[in-house]
XYZ file of C-alpha atoms in Angstrom:
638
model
C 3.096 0.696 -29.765
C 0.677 3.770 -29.754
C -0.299 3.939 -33.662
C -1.112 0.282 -33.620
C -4.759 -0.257 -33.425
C -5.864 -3.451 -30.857
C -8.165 -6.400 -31.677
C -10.912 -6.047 -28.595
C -11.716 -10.034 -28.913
C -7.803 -10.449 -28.260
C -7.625 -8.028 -25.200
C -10.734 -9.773 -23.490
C -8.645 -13.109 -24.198
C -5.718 -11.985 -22.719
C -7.506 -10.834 -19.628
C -9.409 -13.795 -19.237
C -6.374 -15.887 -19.904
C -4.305 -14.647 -16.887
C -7.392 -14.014 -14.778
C -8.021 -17.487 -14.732
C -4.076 -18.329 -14.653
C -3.378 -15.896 -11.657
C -6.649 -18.073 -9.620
C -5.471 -21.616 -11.062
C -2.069 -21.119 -11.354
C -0.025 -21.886 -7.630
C 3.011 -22.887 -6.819
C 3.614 -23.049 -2.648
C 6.394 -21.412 -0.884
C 7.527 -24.215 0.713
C 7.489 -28.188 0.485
C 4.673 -29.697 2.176
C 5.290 -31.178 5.790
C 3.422 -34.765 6.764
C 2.314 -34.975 10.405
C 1.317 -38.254 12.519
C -0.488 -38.783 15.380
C 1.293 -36.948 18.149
C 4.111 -34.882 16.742
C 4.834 -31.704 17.865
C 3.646 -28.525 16.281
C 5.404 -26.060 16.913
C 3.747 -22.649 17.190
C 5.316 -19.113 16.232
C 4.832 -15.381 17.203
C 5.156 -12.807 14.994
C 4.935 -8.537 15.309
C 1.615 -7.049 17.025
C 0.640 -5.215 14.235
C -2.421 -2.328 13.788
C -3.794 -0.186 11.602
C -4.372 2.776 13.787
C -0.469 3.456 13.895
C 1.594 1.646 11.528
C 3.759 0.663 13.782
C 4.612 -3.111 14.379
C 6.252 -4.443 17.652
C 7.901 -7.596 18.454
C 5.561 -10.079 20.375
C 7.351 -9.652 23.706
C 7.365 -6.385 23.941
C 4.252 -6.927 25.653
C 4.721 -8.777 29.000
C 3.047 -12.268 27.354
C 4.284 -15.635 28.627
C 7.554 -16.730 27.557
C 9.546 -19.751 27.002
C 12.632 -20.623 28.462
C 14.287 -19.746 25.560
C 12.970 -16.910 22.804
C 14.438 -18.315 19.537
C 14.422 -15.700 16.544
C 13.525 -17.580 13.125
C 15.650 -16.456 9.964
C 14.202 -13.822 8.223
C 14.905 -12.481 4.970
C 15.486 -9.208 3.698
C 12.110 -8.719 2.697
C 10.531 -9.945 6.289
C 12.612 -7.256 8.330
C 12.363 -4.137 5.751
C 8.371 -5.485 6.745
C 9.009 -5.217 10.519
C 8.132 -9.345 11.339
C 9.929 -10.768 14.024
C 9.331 -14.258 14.010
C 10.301 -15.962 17.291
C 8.822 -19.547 18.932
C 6.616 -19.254 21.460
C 5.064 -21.220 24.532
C 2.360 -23.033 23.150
C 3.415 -26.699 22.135
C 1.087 -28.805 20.275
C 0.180 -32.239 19.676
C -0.785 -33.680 16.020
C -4.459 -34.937 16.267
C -4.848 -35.262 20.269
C -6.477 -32.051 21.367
C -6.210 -29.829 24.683
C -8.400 -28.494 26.841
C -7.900 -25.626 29.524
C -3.854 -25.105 29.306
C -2.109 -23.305 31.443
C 0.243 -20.910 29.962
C 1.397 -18.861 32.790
C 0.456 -16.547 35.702
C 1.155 -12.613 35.733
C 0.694 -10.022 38.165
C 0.887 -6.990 36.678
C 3.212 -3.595 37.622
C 2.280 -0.641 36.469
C 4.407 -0.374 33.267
C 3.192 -3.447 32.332
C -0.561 -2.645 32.667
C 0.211 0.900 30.843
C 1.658 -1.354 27.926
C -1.230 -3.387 28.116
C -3.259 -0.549 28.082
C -2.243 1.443 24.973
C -2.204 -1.547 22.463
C -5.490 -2.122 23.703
C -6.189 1.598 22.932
C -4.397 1.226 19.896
C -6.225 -2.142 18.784
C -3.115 -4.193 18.254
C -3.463 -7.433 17.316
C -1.475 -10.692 17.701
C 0.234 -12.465 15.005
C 0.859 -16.520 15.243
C 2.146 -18.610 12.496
C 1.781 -23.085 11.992
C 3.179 -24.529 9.632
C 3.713 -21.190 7.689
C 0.054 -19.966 7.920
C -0.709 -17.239 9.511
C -3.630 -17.594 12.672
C -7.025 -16.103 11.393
C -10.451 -15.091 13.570
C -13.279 -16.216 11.057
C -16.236 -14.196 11.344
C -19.321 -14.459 9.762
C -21.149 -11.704 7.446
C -24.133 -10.631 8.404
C -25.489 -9.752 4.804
C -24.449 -13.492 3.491
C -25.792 -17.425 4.516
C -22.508 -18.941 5.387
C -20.339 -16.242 4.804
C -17.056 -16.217 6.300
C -14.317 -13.685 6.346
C -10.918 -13.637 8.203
C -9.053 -11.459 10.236
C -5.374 -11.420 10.272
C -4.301 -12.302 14.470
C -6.284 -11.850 17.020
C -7.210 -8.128 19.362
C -4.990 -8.128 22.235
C -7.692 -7.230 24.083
C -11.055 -4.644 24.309
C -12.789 -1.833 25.923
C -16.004 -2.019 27.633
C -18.172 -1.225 30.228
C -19.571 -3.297 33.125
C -23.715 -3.430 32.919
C -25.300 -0.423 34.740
C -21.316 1.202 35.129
C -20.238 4.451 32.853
C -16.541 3.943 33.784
C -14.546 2.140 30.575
C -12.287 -0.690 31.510
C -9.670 -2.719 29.752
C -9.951 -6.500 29.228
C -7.178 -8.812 27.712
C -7.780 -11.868 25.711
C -5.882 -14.334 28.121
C -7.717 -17.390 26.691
C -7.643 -18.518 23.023
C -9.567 -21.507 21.901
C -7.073 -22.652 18.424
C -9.073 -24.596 16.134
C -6.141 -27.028 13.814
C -7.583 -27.759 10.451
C -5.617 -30.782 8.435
C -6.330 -32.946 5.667
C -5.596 -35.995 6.194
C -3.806 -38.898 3.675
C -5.967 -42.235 3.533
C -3.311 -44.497 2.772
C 0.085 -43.119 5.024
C -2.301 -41.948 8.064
C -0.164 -38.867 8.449
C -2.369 -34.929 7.942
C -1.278 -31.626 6.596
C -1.849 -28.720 8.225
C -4.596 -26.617 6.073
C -5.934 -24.228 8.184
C -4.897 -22.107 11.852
C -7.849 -20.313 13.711
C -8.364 -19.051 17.095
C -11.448 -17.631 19.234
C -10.299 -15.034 22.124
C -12.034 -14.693 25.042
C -11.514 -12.695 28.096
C -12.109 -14.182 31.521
C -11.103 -13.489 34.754
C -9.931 -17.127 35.977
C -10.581 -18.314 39.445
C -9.065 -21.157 41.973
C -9.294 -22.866 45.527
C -6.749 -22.420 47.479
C -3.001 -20.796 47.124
C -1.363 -20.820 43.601
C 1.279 -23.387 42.892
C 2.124 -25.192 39.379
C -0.956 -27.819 39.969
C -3.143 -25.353 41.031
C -6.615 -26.747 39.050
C -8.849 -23.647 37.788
C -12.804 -23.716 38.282
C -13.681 -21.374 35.779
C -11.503 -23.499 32.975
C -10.980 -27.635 33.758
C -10.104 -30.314 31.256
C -11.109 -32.713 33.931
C -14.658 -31.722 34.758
C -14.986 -30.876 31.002
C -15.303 -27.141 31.654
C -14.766 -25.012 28.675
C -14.747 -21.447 28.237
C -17.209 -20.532 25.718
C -17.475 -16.985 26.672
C -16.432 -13.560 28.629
C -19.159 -13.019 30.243
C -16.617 -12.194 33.674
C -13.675 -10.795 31.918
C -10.049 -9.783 33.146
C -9.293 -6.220 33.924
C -5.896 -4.963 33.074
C -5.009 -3.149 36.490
C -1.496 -2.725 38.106
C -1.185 -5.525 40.388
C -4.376 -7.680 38.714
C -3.640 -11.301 38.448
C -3.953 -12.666 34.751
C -3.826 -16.323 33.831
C -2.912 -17.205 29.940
C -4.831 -20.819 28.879
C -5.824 -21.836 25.251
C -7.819 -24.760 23.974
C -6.593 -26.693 21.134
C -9.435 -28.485 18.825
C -7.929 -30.636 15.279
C -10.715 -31.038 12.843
C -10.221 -32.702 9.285
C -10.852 -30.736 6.437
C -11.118 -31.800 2.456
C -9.080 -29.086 1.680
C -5.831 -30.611 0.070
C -2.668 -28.752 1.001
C -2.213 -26.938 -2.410
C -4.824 -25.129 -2.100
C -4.862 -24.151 1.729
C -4.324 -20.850 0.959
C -7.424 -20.047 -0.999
C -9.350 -19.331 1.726
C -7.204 -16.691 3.069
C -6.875 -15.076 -0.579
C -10.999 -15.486 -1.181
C -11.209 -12.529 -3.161
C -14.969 -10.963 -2.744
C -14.599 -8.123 -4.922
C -13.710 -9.938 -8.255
C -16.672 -7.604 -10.045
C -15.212 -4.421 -9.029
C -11.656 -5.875 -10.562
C -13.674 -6.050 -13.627
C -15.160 -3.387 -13.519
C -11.501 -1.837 -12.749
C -10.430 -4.033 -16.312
C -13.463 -2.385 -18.354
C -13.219 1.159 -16.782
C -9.025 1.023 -18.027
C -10.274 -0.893 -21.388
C -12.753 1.851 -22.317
C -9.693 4.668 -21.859
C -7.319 2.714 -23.858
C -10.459 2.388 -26.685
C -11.098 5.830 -26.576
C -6.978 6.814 -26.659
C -6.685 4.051 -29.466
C -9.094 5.627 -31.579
C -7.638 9.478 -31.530
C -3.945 8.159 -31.788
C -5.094 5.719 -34.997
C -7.038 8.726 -36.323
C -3.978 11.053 -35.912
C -1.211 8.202 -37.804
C -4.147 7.093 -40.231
C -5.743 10.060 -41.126
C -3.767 13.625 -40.188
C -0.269 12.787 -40.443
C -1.008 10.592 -43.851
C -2.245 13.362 -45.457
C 0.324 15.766 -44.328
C 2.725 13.267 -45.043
C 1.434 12.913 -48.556
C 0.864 16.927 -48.898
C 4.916 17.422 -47.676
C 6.332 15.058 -50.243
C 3.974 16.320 -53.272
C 5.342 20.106 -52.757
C 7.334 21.092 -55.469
C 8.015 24.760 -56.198
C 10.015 26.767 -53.846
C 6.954 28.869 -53.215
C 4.997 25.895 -52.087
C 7.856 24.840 -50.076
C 8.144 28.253 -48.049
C 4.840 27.786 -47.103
C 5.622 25.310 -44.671
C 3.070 24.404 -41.799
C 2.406 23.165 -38.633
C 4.731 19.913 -37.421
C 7.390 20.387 -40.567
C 7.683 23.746 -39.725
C 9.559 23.347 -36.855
C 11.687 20.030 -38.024
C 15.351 22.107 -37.821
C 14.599 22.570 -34.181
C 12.687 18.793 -32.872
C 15.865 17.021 -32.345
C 17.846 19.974 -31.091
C 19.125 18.808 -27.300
C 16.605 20.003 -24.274
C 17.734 21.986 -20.988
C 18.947 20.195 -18.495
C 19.682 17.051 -21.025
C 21.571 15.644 -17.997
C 18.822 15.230 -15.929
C 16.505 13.939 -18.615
C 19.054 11.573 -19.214
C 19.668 10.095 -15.404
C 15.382 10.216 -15.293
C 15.375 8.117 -18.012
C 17.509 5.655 -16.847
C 16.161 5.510 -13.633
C 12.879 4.774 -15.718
C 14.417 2.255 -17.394
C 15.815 0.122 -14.288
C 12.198 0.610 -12.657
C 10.165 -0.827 -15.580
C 12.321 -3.715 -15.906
C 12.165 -4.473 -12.578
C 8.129 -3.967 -12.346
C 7.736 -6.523 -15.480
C 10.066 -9.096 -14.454
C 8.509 -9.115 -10.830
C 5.414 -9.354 -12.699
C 6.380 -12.599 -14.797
C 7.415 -13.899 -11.379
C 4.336 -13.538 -9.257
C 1.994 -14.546 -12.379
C 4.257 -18.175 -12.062
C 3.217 -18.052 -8.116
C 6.667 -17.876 -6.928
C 6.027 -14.455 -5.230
C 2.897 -16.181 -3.346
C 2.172 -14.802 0.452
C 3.500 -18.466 1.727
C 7.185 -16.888 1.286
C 7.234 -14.104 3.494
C 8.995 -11.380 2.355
C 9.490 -12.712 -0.826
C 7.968 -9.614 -2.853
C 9.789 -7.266 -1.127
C 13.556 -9.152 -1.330
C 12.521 -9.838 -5.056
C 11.766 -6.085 -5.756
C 15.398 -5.042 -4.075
C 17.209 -7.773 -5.953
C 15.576 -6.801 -9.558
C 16.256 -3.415 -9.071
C 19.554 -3.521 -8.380
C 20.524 -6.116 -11.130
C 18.429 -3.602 -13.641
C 21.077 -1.108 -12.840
C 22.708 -2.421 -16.130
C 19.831 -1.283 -18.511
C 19.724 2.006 -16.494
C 22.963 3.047 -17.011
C 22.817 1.711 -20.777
C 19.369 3.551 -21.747
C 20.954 6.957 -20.268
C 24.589 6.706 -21.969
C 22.397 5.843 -24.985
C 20.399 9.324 -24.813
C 23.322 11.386 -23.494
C 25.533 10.252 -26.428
C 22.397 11.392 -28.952
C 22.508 14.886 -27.420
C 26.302 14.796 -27.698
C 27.154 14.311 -24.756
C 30.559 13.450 -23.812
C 31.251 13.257 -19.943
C 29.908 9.558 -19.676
C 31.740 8.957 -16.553
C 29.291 11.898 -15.063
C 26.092 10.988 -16.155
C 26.532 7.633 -14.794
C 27.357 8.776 -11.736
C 24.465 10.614 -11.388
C 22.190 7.944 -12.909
C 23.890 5.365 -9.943
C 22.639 7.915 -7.265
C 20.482 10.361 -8.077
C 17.293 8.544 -7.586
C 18.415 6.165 -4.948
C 19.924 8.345 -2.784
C 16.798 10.965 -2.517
C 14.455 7.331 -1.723
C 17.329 6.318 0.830
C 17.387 10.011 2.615
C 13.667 10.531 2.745
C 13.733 6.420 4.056
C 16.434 6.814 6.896
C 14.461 9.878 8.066
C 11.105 7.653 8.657
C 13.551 4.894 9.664
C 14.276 7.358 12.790
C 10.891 8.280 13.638
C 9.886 4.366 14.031
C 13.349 3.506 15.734
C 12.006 6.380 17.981
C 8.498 4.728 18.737
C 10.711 1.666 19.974
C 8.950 -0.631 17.268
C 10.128 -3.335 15.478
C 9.522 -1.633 11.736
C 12.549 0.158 12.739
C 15.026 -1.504 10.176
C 18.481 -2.742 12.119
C 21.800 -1.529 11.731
C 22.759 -4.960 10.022
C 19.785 -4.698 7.062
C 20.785 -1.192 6.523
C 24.432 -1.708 6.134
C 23.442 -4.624 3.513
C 21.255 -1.802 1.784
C 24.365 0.110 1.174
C 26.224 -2.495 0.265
C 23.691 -4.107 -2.865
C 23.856 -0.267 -3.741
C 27.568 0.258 -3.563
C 28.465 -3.215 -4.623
C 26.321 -4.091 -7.149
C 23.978 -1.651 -8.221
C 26.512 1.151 -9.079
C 28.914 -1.022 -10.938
C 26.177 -2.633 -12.623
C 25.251 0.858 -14.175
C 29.003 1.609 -14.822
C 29.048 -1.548 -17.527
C 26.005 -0.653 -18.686
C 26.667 3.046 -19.483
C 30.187 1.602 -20.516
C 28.327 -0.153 -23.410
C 26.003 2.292 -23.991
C 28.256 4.810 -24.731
C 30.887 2.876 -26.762
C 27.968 2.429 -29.716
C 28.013 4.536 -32.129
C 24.891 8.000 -31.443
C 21.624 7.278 -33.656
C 21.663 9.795 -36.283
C 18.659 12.176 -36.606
C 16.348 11.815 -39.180
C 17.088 15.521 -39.780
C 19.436 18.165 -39.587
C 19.055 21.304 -36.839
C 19.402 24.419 -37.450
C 21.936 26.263 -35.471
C 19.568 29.455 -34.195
C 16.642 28.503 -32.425
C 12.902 29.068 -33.913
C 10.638 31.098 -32.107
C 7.852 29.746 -30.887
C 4.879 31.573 -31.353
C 2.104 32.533 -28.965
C 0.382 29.514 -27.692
C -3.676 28.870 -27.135
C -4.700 28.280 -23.102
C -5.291 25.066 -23.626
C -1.462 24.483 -24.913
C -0.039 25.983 -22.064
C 2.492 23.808 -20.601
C 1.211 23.353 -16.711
C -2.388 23.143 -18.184
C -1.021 20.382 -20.955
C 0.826 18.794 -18.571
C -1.720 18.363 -16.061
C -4.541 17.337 -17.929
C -2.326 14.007 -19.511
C -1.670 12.739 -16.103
C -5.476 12.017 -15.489
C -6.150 8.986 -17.891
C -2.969 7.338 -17.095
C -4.041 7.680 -13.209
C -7.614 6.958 -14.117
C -6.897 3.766 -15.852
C -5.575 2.058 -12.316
C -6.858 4.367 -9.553
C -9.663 1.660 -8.874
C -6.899 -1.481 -8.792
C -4.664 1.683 -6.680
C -7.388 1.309 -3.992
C -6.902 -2.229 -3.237
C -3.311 -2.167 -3.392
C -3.020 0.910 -0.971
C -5.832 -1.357 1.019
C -3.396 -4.489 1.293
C -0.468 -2.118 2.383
C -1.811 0.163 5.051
C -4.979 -2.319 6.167
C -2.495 -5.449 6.367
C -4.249 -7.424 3.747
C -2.913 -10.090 1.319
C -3.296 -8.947 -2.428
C -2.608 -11.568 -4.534
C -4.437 -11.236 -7.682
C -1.469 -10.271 -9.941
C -3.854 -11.351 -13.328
C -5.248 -8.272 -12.582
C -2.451 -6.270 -11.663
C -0.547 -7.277 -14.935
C -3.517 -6.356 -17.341
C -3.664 -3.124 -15.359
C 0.237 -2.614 -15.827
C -0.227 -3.344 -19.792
C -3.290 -0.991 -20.089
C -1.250 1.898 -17.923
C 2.206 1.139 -20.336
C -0.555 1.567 -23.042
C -2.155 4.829 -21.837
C 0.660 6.854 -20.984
C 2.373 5.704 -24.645
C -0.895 7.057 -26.451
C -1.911 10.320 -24.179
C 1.359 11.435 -24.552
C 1.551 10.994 -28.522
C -1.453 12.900 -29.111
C -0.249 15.533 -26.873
C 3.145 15.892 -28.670
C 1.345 16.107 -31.640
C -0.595 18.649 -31.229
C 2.333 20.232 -29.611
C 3.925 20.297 -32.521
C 1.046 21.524 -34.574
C 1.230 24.766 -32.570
C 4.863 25.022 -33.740
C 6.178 24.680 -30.542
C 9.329 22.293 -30.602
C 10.274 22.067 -27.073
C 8.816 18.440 -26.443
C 11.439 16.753 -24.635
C 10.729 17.423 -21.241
C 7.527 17.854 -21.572
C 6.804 14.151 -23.077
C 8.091 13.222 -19.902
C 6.142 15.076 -17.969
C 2.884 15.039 -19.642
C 2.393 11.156 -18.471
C 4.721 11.328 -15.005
C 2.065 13.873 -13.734
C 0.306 11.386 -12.837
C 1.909 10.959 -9.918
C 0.469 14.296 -8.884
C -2.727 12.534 -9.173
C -1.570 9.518 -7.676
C -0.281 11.499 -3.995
C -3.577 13.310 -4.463
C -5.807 9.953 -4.229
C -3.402 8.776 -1.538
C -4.240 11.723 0.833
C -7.907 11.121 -0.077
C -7.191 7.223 1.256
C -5.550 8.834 4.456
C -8.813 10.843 5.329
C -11.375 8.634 4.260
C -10.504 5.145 5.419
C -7.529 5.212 7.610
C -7.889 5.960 11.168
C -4.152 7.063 11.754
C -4.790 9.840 14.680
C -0.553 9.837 16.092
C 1.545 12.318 14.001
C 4.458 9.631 13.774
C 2.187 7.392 11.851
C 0.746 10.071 9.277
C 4.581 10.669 8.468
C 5.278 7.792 8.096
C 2.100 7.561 5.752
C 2.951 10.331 3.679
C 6.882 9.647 3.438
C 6.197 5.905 1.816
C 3.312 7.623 -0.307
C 5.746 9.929 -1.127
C 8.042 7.456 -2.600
C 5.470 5.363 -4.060
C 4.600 8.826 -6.019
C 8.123 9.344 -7.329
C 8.853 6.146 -8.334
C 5.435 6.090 -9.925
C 6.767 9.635 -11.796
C 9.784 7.972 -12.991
C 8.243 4.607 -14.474
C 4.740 6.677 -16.114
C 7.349 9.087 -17.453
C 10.071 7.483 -19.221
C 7.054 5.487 -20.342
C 5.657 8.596 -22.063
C 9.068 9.920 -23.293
C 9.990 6.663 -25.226
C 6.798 6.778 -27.201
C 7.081 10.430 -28.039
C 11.081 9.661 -29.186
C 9.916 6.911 -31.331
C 6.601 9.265 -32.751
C 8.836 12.328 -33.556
C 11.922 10.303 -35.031
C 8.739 8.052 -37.225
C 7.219 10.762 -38.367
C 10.256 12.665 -39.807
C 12.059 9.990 -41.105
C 8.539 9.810 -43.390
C 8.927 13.210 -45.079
C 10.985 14.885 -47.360
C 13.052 17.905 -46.143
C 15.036 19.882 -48.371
């Protein structure tokens, strides 16, 4: 893996190749629906969501109109561990006959309702809707392009302003949304698809003759004089006891987008260049690593290769040096072998995981049209990968002759999991605290537990079983039974200093894709381009293999034969680097000002960070096994 030298004309193929297959490539979440003249659509709420707090709440947690009935839809695991709440709503629409000037309902609000009101307005919540399994955008144009569009995800639940030649801030609710259908429709059946969901909201204080009963006609709003609200130029107030009536618009236009590809608008991606750039930037590392590691197996180790095996007097071979010198002590078992051992295995499940999920969401079946899907996939891959986590740490336990199997694998079952399940129940509280819909229900957590207990544990117990039952690799030489000294080390070999300084290419080679990730997470964006992500993923594997074998061997150059741990390390500290960057993110552009919501921040970035560790690491360690156990398998020790 890290000696091999790589073909640049290849590597530019391979990027291109699933660059264009992660844009070309799509397969929808669900089957198409036809629609005819008339039918119902029916529309759904989902959680009021913002990126000042983190915090998503259900759709009627705000005093909004309601049905008759609130139905919840089915949700998977992935859509709750997400916070959506998915529930129908009171808007009813017809295929191809469009509305003007519905009424929704009347409120009159009391005071907690106009303090709710209030704070998501402060808060700039927004609204969530779903048709047809697309989510309702605001398109707004960009000022610095001709025809530019861009989307928002839902819709402000309302503003702040100030009446003209008045200092004193008010609140205004959007209590009238003009939804724009887009469908494309089939020349031959006469029945549409639904390709597109968008909404303008508006704010205006509605008016009427007379008292209010249910045929009550409005004069600011009237389908029958063709009145339409095209803007809030008299808004509504949120005040206790203020009157607020909900109406919407409905306007069906046909499109020529075809259904297949209705969701390419919503995953334009306007940045492609700087995901080059990202590419390029992580290219020119691995070049740069490629060259010192092919120098170091072509050139350095050849000749000392060749210069070992030529020694022949006992004089000549006293005068041992450098990496042989220290050969009766390489393979002698590290402290704390246990924990290597569970680390490793945790590394193990965690890699598998990340490159199967890959595989999946380059074939499109982890697209944003199944909700929730990512997240259900990553629990149900890591908990099947328990198998290769207990094998890969029985495997390494039995090599430093180990013999407690029973105990490693308990520790490799719940070790990591149960640090990530502590640290998660604690935010888990905070957000059940805030009374929001993130907060994960008794029922989802209890199913947690029981893909843990049920099938992740025993999973590892077979694995480990197998693992341990083959026979322990032999070394490729014998250790001695009193430890070498190491001598006196430079600075620049200092372990923290050593350690430290590999973390930085590995981070450096995806802290650009990092920022776009982090972006879809904590800005609610969709981030889709998993070409890119994959060739990232490769070119990290890549880095942390290489920047770890040169530091090993020059490790061992120094005479200093305590690499185990510190292979591990060497690439996992980029982690360090990783939290770093995140609290940069936090500062820079996040506007998180509640203290709930900045724990809850650095808690998941927290996790992200160790789980990162535990993947760059083992990463790291395996190439260092398999450079140590190459390169003294090549000499001649007497």
């Amino acid at each position: 893996m890290a000696g091999h030298r790589f073909d640049v004309a290849w590597i530019f193929s391979l990027v291109a190749f699933f660059f264009l297959r992660a844009h070309c490539f799509y397969l929808p979440g669900v089957a198409p629906e036809d629609f005819k003249k008339g039918d119902p659509l029916l529309v759904k709420v989902n959680k009021l969501t913002s990126t000042k707090t983190q915090l998503p709440y259900s759709y009627y947690y705000l005093p909004f109109c309601q049905p008759e009935h609130i139905v919840d839809s089915a949700e998977n695991l992935g859509e709750v561990l997400r916070g959506d709440r998915i529930e129908n709503s009171p808007y009813v629409f017809k295929m191809r006959e469009p509305q003007m000037c519905n009424i929704v309902c009347r409120k009159i609000l009391d005071k907690k309702a106009a303090k709710a009101f209030k704070e998501k307005i402060d808060d700039e919540y927004r609204v969530n809707m779903i048709l047809d399994n697309l989510p309702l955008v605001v398109p707004i144009r960009r000022p610095d392009q001709e025809n530019a569009v861009v989307y928002q995800y839902g819709y402000r639940v309302g503003l702040r302003g100030q009446y003209a030649g008045s200092k004193e801030e008010k609140h205004f609710i959007h209590n009238h949304l003009t939804f724009t259908v887009k469908y494309h429709k089939d020349p031959l059946s006469g029945s549409a698809r639904i390709v597109g969901f968008e909404v303008k909201p508006f704010s205006v204080k509605h008016e009427y003759e007379g008292e209010w009963n249910e045929k009550t006609r409005l004069t600011t709003c009237d389908p029958h004089a063709k009145r339409a609200v095209t803007s809030s130029e008299s808004p509504q107030e949120v005040e206790e006891k203020k009157e607020i009536i909900f109406t919407y618009d409905v306007e069906f236009q046909e499109s020529d987008i075809k259904w297949a590809s209705r969701w390419d608008t919503y995953l334009l991606m306007a940045d492609d260049q700087i995901h080059w750039f990202s590419i390029v930037n992580s290219l020119m590392i691995v070049l740069f690593l490629s060259g010192m590691v092919a120098m170091i197996m072509l050139r350095t180790l050849y000749r000392d290769i060749s210069k070992y095996n030529q020694l022949e007097t006992q004089e000549e071979a006293q005068e041992e040096t450098g990496w042989k010198l220290v050969h009766g002590d390489v393979f002698r078992p590290p402290a704390n072998s246990d924990l290597l051992c569970v680390y490793v295995g945790t590394g193990v499940q965690f890699f598998g995981m990340i490159l199967v999920m890959m595989i999946f969401a380059l074939l499109g079946f982890l697209s944003p049209s199944n909700r929730g899907g990512l997240m259900t996939a990553m629990l149900l891959l890591w908990v099947f990968m328990g198998l290769f986590a207990g094998y890969s740490s029985a495997r390494l336990y039995k090599l430093f002759r180990g013999t407690e199997w029973k105990k490693i694998t308990l520790k490799t079952a719940f070790m990591f999991p149960a640090t990530v399940f502590a640290i998660f129940f604690v935010l888990n509280a905070l957000i059940w605290g805030q009374k929001s819909s993130g907060a994960v229900p008794f029922g989802t957590m209890f199913a947690l537990v029981l893909l843990w207990f049920g099938i992740s544990v025993p999973l590892v117990f077979v694995g480990s079983y197998f693992g341990f039952k083959k026979p322990a690799t032999e070394d490729p030489v014998k250790t001695n039974k009193i430890p070498r000294q190491i001598p006196e080390q430079a600075w620049y070999m200092n372990p923290a200093f050593s350690i430290l300084i590999g973390g930085i290419l590995p981070f450096g080679a995806v802290f650009i894709e990092l920022f776009f990730i982090l972006t879809s997470i904590w800005l609610h964006q969709f981030y889709y381009i998993f070409g890119f992500l994959f060739i990232v993923f490769v070119i990290l594997i890549i880095t942390c293999a290489e920047i770890t074998v040169v530091l090993c061997y020059f490790q061992l150059c120094s005479e200093d034969h305590l690499w185990w741990w510190r292979s591990y390390l060497t690439s996992g500290s980029s982690a360090f680097f990783l939290f770093l960057y995140a609290a940069f993110y936090f500062f820079t552009k996040l506007e998180i000002t509640k203290p709930v919501s900045g724990v809850l921040y650095f808690g998941y970035m927290l996790i992200i960070s160790y789980s990162f560790f535990v993947l760059t690491g083992t990463i790291g360690f395996y190439a260092c096994f398999w450079f140590t156990r190459l390169i003294y398998t090549s000499v001649k020790i007497d």
